[in-house]
Coordinates of C-alpha atoms in Angstrom, one line a residue:
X1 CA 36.9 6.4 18.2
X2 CA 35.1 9.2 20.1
X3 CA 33.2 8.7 22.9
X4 CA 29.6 10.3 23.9
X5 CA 26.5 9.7 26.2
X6 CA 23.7 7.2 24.6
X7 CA 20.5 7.7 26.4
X8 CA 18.4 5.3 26.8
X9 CA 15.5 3.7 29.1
X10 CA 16.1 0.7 31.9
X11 CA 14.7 -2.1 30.8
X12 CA 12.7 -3.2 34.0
X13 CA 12.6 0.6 35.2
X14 CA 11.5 2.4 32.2
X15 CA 13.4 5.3 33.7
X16 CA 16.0 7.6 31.6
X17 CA 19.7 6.1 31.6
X18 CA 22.4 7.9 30.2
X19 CA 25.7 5.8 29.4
X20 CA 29.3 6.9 28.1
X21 CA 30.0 4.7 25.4
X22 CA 32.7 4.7 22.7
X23 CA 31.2 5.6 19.5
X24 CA 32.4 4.5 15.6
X25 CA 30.3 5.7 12.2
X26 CA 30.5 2.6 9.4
X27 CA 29.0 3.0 6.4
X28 CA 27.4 6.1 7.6
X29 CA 25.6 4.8 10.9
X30 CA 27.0 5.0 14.5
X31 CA 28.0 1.7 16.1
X32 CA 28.5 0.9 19.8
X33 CA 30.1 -2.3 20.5
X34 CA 28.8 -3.9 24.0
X35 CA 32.3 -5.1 25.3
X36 CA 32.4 -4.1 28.6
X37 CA 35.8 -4.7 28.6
X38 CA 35.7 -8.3 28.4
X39 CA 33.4 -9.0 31.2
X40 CA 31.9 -12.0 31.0
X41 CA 28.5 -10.3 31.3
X42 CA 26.7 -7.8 28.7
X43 CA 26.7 -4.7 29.9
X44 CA 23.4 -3.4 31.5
X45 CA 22.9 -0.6 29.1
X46 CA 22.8 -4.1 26.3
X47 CA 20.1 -5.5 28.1
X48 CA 18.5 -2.2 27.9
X49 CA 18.3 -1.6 24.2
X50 CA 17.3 -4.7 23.8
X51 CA 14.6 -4.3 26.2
X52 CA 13.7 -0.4 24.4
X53 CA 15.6 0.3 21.5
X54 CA 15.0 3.9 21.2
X55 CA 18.1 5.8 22.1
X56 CA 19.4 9.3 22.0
X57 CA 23.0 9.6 20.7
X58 CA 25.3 12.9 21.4
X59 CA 28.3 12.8 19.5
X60 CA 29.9 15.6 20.3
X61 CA 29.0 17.2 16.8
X62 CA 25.4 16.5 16.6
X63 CA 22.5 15.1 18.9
X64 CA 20.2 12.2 17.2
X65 CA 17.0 10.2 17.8
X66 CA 17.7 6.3 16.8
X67 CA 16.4 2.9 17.0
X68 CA 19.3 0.0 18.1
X69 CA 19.6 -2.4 16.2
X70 CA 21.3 -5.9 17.1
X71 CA 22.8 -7.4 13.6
X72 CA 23.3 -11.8 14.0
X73 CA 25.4 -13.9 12.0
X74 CA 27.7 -13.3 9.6
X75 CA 26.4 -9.9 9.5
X76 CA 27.6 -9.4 13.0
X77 CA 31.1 -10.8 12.5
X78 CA 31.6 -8.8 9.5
X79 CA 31.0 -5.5 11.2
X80 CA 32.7 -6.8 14.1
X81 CA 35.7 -6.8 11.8
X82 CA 35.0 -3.5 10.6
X83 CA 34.9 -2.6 13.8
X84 CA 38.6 -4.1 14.3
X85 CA 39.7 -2.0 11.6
X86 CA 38.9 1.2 13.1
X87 CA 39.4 -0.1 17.0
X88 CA 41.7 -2.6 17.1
X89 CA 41.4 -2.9 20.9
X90 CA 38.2 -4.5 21.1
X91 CA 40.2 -7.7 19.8
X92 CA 41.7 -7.6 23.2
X93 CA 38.2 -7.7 24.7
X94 CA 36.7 -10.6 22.8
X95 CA 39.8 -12.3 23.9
X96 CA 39.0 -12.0 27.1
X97 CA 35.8 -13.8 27.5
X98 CA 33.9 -16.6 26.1
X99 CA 30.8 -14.6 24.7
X100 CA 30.1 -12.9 21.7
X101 CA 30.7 -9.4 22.1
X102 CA 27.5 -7.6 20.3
X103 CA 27.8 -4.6 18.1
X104 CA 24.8 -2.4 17.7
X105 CA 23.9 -0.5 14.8
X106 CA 22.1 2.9 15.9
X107 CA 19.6 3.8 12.7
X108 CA 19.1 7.2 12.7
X109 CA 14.7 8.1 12.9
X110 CA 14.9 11.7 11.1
X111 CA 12.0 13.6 10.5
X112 CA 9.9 13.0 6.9
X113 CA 12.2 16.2 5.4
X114 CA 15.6 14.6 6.0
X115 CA 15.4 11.0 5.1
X116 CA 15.0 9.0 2.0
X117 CA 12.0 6.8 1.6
X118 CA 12.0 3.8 3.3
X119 CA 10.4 0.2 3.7
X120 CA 8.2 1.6 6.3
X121 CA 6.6 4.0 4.2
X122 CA 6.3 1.9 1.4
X123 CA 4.2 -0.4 3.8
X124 CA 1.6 2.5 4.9
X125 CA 1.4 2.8 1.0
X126 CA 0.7 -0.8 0.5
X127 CA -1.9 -0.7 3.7
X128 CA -3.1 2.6 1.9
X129 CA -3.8 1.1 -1.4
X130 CA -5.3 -2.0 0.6
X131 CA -7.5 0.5 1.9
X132 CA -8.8 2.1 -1.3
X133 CA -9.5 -1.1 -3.0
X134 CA -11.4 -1.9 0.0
X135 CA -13.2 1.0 0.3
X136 CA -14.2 1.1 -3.1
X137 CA -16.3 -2.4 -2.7
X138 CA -17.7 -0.5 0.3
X139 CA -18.6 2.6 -2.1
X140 CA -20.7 0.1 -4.6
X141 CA -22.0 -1.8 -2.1
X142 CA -23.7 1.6 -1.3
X143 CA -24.4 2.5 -4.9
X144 CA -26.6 -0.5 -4.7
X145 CA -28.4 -0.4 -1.6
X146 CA -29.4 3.6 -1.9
X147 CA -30.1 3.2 -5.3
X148 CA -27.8 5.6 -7.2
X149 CA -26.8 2.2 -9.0
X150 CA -30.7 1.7 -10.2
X151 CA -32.9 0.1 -8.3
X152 CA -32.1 -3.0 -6.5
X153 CA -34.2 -5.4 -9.6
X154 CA -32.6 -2.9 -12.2
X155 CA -28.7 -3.1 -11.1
X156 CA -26.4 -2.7 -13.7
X157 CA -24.9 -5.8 -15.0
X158 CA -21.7 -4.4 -15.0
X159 CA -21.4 -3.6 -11.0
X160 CA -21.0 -7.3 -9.5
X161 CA -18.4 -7.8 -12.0
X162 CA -16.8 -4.6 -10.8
X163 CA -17.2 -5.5 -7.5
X164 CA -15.4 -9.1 -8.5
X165 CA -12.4 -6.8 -10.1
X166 CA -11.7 -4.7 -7.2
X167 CA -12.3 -8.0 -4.8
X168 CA -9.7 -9.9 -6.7
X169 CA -6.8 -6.8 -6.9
X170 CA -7.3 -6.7 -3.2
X171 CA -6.8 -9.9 -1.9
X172 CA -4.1 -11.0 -4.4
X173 CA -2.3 -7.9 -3.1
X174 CA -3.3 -8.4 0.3
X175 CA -2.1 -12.5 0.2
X176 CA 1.1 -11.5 -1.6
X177 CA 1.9 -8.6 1.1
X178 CA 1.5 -10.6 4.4
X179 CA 3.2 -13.5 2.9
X180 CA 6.1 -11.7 2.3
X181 CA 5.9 -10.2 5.6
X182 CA 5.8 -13.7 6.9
X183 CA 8.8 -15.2 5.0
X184 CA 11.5 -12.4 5.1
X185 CA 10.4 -9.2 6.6
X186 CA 9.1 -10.0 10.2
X187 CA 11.7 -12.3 11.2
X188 CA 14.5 -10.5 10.0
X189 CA 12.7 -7.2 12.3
X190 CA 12.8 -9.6 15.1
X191 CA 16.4 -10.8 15.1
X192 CA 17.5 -7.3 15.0
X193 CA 15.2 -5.5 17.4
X194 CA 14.6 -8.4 19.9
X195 CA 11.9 -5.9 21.7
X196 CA 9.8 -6.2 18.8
X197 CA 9.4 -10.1 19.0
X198 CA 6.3 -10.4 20.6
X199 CA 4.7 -7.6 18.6
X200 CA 5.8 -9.1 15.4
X201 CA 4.9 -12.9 16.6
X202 CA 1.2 -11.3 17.6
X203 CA 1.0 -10.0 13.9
X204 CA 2.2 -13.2 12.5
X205 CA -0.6 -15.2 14.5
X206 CA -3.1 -12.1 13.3
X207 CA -2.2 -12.8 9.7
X208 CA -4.1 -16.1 10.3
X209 CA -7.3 -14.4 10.6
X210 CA -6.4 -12.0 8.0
X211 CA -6.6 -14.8 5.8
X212 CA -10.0 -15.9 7.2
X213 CA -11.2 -12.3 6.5
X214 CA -9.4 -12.1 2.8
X215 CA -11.2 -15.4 2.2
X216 CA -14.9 -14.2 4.0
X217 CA -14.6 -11.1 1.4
X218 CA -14.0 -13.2 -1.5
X219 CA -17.0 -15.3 -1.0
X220 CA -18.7 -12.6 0.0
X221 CA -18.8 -10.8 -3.3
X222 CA -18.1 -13.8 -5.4
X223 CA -21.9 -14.9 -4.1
X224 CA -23.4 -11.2 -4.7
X225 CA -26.7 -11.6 -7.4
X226 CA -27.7 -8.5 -9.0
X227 CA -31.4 -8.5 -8.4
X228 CA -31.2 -11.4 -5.6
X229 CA -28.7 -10.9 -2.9
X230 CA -29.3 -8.5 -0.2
X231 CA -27.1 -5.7 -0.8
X232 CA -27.6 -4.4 2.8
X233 CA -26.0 -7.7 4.1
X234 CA -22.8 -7.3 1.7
X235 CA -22.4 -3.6 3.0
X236 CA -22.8 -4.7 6.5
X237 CA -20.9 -7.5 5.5
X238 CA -17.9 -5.2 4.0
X239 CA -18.7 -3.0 6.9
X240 CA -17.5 -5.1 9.8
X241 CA -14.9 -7.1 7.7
X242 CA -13.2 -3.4 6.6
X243 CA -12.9 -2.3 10.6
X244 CA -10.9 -5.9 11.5
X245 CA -8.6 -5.1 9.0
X246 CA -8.2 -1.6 9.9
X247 CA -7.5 -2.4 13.0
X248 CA -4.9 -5.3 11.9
X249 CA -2.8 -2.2 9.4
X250 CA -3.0 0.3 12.1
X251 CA -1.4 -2.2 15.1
X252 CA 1.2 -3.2 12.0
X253 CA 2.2 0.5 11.5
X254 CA 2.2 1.5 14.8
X255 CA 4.8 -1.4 15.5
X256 CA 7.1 -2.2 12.5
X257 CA 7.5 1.2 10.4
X258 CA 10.2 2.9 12.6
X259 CA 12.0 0.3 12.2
X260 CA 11.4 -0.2 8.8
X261 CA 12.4 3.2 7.6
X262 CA 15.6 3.0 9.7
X263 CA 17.0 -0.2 8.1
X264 CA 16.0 -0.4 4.5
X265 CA 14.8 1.7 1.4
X266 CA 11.6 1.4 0.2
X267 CA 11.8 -0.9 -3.1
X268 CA 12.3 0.2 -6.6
X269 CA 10.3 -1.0 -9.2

């Protein structure tokens, strides 16, 4: 086990901290195991990854950026025994006090040339595609109202069942994406990185009224007329409902792909 200096930020102070902690590789990541010894109390630098996750770890070979990651349940005690295997001694330490001794994973944040794709990026892809479909029920809506689609009385039968095509490829994809989001991805995030939970519980109440705006679209253009509805109202309409959403992808990104990309691959399909 070699030991090296894991930088990190006080969790009250927000000011640099720079602790000597002994340092394992399992399955290719660095682990730190908060033991203190056997204290009965985490040590502080614990409280501050758990507080700001992002670390800087010096091995001796190499100097990295990562994000800290706390595992739970069986998936801690597994690579707690892993842990064993390679450091016996911290056997003596659990045995020493009644709380569970965390081990932290420290996920490596490379730069896009040095890392495969992961689930973060496969998210700005999904909000990307969200986007596009979006955007192109903005694009007819314009067709329509500038008249580049004919005349408002002379629209083309074929464009509000265009608009009804695009409409329904986004919000399936958009119900299918924040429900999955909801069920799996957000709360395994949260047990993991505890200093995302309030982020990730504010994007879980936001995906209430992303509903409420997947739903608004769908009426919207399911009532568009050809010939009667206002088009300027729909593109208004679209207008205002495509900047909430914006708004919701970019908070989501800004939070969540980091830490996506550091603990899982993009999917395959």
């Amino acid at each position: 086990m070699a030991v090296g200096p894991v930088e990190h930020r006080g969790g009250r102070s927000g000011q640099h901290r720079t602790s000597l902690l002994g340092y394992l590789e399992i399955g290719g990541k660095g682990i730190v195991v908060a033991s203190a010894m056997g204290a009965a109390n985490h040590p502080a630098w614990y409280h501050n990854i758990r507080k700001n996750p992002m670390v800087t770890v010096e091995t001796g070979a190499e100097t990295y950026e990562a994000i800290a990651g706390i595992p739970q349940g069986q998936e801690r005690d597994g690579l707690f025994s892993q842990v064993l295997d390679e450091a016996p001694g911290f056997a003596e330490h659990q045995a020493k006090t009644t709380r569970e001794i965390p081990v932290v994973v420290l996920h490596r944040v490379g730069s896009e040339l040095d890392r495969v794709k992961g689930m973060g990026d496969w998210l700005v892809e999904v909000h990307d595609w969200l986007r596009e479909e979006l955007a192109e029920l903005r694009r007819q809506a314009d067709k329509v109202v500038d008249g580049t689609a004919g005349s408002i009385e002379r629209t083309p039968p074929d464009l509000g069942q265009e608009m009804r095509v695009h409409c329904l490829n986004f919000c399936g994809a958009l119900k299918r994406h924040h429900t999955g989001e909801d069920m799996a991805t957000f709360p395994m995030l949260a047990r993991q990185f505890p200093a995302l939970a309030p982020a990730l519980a504010k994007l879980g109440a936001e995906h209430v009224v992303v509903a409420r705006l997947q739903t608004e679209i769908q009426q919207l253009v399911d009532g568009y007329v050809p010939g009667e509805s206002d088009p300027v109202r729909l593109r208004d309409e679209l207008d205002r409902l495509a900047s909430e959403l914006e708004t919701h992808f970019a908070y989501e990104e800004q939070t969540v792909v980091t830490a996506l990309n550091a603990t899982a691959p993009a999917p395959v399909f």
